Coordinates of C-alpha atoms in Angstrom, one line a residue:
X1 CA -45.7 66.6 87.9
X2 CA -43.1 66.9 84.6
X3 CA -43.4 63.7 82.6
X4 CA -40.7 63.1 80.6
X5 CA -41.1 61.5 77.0
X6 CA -37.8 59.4 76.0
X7 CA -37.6 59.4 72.1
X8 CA -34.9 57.2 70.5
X9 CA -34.2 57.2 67.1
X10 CA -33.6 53.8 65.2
X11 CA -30.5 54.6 64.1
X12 CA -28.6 55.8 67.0
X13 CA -30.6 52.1 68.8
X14 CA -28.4 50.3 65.8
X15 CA -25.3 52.2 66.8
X16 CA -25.3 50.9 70.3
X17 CA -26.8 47.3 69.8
X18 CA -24.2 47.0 67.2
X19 CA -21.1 47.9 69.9
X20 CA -22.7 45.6 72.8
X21 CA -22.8 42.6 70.3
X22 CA -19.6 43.1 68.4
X23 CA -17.6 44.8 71.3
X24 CA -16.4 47.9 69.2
X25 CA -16.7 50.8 67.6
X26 CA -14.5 49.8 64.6
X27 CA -16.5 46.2 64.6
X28 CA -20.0 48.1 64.8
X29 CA -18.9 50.7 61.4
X30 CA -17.9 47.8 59.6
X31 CA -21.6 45.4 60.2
X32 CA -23.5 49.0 59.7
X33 CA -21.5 49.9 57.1
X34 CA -20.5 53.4 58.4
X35 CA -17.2 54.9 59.6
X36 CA -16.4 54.4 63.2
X37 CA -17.2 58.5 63.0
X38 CA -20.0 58.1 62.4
X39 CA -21.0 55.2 64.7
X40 CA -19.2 57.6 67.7
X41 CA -21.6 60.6 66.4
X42 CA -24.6 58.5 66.4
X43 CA -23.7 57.2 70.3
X44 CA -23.0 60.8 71.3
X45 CA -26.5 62.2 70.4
X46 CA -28.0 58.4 72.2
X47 CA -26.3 59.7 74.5
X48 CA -27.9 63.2 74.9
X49 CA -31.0 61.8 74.3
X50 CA -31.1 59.6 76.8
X51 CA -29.5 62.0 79.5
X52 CA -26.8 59.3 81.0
X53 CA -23.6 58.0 80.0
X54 CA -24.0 54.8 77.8
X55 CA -20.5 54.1 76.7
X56 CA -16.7 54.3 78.7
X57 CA -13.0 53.9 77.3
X58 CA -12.0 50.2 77.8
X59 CA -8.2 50.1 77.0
X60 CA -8.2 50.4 73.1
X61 CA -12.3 50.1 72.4
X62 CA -15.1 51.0 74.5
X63 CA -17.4 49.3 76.6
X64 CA -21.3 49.7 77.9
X65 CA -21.9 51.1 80.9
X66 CA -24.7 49.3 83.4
X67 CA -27.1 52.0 81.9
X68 CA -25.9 51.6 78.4
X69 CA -26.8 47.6 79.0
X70 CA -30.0 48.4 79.5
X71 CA -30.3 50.5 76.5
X72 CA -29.2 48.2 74.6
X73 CA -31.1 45.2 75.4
X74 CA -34.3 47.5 75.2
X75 CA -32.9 48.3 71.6
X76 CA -32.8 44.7 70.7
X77 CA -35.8 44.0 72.2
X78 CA -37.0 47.2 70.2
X79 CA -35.4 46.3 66.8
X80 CA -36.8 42.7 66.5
X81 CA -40.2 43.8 67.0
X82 CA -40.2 46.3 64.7
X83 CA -38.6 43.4 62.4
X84 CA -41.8 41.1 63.0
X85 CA -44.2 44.6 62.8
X86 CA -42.6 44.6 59.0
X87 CA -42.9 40.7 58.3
X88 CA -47.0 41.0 59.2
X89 CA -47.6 43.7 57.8
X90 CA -46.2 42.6 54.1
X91 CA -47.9 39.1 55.4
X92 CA -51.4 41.0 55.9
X93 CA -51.5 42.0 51.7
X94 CA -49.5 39.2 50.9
X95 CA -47.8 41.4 48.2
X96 CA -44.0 40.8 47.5
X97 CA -42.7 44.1 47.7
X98 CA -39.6 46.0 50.0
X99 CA -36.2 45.2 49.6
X100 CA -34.5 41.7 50.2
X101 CA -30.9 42.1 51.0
X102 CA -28.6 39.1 50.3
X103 CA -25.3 38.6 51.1
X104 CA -23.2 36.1 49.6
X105 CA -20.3 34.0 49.0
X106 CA -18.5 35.0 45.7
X107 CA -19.0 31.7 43.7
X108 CA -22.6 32.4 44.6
X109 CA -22.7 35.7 42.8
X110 CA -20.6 34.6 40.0
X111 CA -23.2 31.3 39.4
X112 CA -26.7 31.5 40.5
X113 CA -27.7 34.8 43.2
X114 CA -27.4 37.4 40.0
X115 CA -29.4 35.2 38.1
X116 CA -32.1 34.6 41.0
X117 CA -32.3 38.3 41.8
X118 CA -33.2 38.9 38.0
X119 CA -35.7 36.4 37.8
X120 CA -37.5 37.3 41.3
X121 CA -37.7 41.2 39.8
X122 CA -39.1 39.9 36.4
X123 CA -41.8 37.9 38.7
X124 CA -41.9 40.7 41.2
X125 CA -40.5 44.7 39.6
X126 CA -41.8 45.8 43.1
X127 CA -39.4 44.2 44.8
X128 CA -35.7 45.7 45.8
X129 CA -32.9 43.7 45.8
X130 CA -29.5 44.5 47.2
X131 CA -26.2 42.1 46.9
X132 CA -23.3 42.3 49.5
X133 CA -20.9 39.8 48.8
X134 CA -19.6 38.6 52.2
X135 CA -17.7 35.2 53.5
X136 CA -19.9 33.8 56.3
X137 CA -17.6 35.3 59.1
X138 CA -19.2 38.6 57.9
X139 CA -22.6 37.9 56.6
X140 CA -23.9 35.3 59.1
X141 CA -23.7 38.5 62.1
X142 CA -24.9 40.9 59.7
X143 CA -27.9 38.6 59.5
X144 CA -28.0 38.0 63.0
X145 CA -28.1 42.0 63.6
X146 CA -30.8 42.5 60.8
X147 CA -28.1 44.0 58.4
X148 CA -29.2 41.0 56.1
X149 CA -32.4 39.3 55.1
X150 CA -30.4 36.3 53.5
X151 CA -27.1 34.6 53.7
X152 CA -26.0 32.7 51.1
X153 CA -22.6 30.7 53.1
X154 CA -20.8 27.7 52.6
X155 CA -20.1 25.0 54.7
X156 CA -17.1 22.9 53.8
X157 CA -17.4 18.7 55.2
X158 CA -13.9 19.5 56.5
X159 CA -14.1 22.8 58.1
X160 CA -18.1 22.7 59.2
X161 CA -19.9 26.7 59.7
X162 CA -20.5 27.4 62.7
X163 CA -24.6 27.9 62.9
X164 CA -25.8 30.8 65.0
X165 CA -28.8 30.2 67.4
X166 CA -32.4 30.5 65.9
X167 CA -31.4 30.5 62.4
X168 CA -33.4 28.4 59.6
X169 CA -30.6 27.0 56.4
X170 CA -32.1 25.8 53.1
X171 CA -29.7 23.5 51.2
X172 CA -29.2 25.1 47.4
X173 CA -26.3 23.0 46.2
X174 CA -23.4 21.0 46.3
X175 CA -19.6 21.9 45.6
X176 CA -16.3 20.4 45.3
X177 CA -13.0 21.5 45.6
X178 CA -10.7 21.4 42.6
X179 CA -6.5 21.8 42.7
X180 CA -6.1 24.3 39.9
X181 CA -2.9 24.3 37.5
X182 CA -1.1 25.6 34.8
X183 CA -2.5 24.1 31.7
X184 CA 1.1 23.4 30.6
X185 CA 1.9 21.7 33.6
X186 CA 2.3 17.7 32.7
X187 CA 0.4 16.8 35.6
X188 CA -2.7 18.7 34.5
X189 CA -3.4 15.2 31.9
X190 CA -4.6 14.0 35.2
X191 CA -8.4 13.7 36.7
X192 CA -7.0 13.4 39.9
X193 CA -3.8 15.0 42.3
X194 CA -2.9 13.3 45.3
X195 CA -1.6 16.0 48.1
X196 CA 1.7 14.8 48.0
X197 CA 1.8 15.6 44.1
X198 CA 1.6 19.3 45.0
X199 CA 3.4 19.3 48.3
X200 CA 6.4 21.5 47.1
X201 CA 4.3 24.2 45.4
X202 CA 3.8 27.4 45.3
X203 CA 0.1 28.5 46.7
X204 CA -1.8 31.5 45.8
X205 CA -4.6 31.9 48.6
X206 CA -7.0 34.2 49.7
X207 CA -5.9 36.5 52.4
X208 CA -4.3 35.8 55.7
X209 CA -7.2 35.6 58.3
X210 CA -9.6 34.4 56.3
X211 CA -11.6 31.5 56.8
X212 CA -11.1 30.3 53.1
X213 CA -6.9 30.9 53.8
X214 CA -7.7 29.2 56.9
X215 CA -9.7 26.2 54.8
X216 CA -6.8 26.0 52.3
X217 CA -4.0 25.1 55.2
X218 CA -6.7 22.9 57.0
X219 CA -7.2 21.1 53.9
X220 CA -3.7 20.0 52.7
X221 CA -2.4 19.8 56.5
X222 CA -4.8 16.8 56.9
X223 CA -3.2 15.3 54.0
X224 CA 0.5 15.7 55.8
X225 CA 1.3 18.9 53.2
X226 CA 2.4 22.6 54.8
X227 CA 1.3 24.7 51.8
X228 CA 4.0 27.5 50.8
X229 CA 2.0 30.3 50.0
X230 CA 3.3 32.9 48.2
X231 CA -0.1 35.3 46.8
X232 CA -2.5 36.4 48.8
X233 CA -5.2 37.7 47.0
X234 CA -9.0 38.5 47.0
X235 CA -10.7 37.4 44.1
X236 CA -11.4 33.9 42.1
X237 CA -10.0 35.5 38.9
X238 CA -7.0 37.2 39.9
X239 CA -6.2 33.7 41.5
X240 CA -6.7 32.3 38.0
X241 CA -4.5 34.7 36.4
X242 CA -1.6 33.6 38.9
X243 CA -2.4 30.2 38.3
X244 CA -2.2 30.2 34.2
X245 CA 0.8 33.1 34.3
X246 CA 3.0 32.8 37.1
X247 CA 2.2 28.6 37.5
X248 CA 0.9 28.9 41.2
X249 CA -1.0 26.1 42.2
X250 CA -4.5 27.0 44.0
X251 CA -7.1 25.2 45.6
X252 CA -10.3 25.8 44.8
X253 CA -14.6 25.8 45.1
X254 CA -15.4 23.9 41.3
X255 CA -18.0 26.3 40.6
X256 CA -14.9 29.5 40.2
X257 CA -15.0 28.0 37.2
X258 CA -17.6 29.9 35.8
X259 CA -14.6 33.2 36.0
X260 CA -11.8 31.0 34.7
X261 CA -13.0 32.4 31.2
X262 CA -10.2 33.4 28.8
X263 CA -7.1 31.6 32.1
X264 CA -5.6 28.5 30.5
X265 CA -5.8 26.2 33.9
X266 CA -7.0 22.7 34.6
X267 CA -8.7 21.6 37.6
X268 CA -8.3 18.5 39.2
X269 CA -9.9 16.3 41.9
X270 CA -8.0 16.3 45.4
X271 CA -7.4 12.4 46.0
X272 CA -10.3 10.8 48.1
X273 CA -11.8 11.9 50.2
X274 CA -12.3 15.4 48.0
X275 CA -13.3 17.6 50.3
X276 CA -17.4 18.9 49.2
X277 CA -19.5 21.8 50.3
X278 CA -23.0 22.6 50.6
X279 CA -24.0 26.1 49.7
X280 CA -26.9 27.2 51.7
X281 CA -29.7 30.3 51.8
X282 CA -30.1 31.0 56.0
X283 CA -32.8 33.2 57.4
X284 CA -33.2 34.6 60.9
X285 CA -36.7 34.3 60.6
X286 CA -38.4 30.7 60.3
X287 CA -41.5 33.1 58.9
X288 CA -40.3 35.6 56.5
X289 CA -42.1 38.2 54.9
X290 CA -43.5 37.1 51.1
X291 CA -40.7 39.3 49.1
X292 CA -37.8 36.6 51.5
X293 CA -39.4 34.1 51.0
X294 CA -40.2 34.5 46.8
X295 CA -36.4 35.2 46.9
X296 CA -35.9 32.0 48.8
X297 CA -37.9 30.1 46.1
X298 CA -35.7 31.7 43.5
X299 CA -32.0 30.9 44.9
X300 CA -33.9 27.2 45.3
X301 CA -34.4 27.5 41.5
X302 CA -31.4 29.3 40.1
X303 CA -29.0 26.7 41.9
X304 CA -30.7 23.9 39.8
X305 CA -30.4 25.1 36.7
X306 CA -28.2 22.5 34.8
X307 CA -26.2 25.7 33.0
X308 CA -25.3 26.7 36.8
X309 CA -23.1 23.4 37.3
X310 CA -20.2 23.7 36.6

């Protein structure tokens, strides 16, 4: 009798548990952070190792065939255990060591994450820490998938995250939003704006199809305003720049302060009720290994620190 040894490599398991949760090549490359080549490459050898057809055309994407299912819920079966295998066998030593890969919101980078990843590697130079900046629409399924050992997401009162199943969120700090202007502008005397004050403005934004773009309409749409916006753009300081030299009015997080360096703007409080956020650290793992969990402790810490607020 010919016994026949199946041997899958991890990578190519990634590939196709990436397409059956995200529903596309294109979708996969960008979690993995790989070209959609090289996701397709990676499917075609599964593919030969596995001796079936895992994958069929599905109008414009692709989609799993009943064998490529099972694969793929094998590979996620497959994938979490090796997760745990890691997180007990860092647990047996106790040692905090490996990399910790965090993704964050911007205003997180810019105020506190850089700060906790420097003090965790002065308590801990074994440890490996890695920074993708992300919104939560990217980095919440990247740490679903295991692309992510932290998120670091915000949650606005008015526009609420949605939380993903079996997912643990540590509270690191509250925000609120601020209506940035001009510095010349007369109303920038004031401590406060009311929505109507800004109503026929010009808006610089983040980009069309984001969830902070999407925030930014939500937000002064409650308050009976249809913002015109004009800039689209990707960053908290070239936002600033627009705001102090073209005399766009933006609406944002107060802690983008901390890049408003060398911009002459003003930030005022949105009439009650300001919209707030709560920045949070979330885990897929209610038990993480000791390196996650030390850099747990030290976005706990570097959140606090009076310098961080803003």
């Amino acid at each position: 009798m010919r016994i026949v040894a199946y041997v899958f490599r991890i990578e190519r398991l990634q590939a196709l548990h990436a397409v059956d949760r995200h529903g596309s090549l294109a979708a996969a490359a960008e979690v993995l952070h790989l070209t959609p080549s090289a996701v397709s490459q990676q499917l075609s050898k599964l593919e030969r190792d596995a001796g079936v057809r895992l994958l069929v055309p599905h109008g414009r994407t692709v989609k799993l065939t009943p064998a490529g299912k099972v694969l793929a819920e094998s590979a996620e079966a497959a994938l979490d255990e090796l997760a745990r295998a890691r997180t007990r066998i860092d647990a047996l030593s106790g040692s905090i060591t490996g990399p910790v890969r965090v993704g964050t919101v911007p205003t997180g980078v810019y105020v506190f994450v850089t700060e906790a990843l420097t003090a965790l590697v002065a308590d801990h130079p074994a440890v490996e820490p890695a920074v993708v900046e992300a919104e939560p629409e990217k980095s919440l399924p990247m740490l679903v998938n295991g692309q992510l050992d932290i998120a670091v997401v915000e949650s606005w009162d008015n526009m609420p995250v949605t939380r993903p199943p079996h997912t643990t969120w540590r509270a690191l700090r509250d925000d609120t939003a601020r209506v940035m202007l001009p510095a010349g502008d007369p109303r920038a005397a004031a401590d406060v704006i009311g929505a109507s004050d800004v109503a026929r403005d010009s808006w610089v934004s983040w980009t069309a199809g984001s969830r902070a773009h999407a925030w930014l309409q939500h937000t002064l749409r409650e308050r009976g305003v249809e913002p015109d916006v004009r800039h689209y753009v990707t960053g908290y300081a070239t936002q600033f720049s627009l705001v102090a030299r073209l005399g766009a009015t933006a609406l944002m997080p107060a802690m983008s302060l901390a890049v408003a360096g060398g911009y002459d703007v003003r930030a005022l409080r949105l009439e009650d009720p300001a919209p707030h956020r709560t920045l949070y650290a979330v885990t897929a793992d209610p038990h993480p290994r000791p390196a996650v969990g030390a850099c747990l402790d030290a976005l706990a810490d570097a959140a606090h620190l009076d310098h961080a607020n803003p």
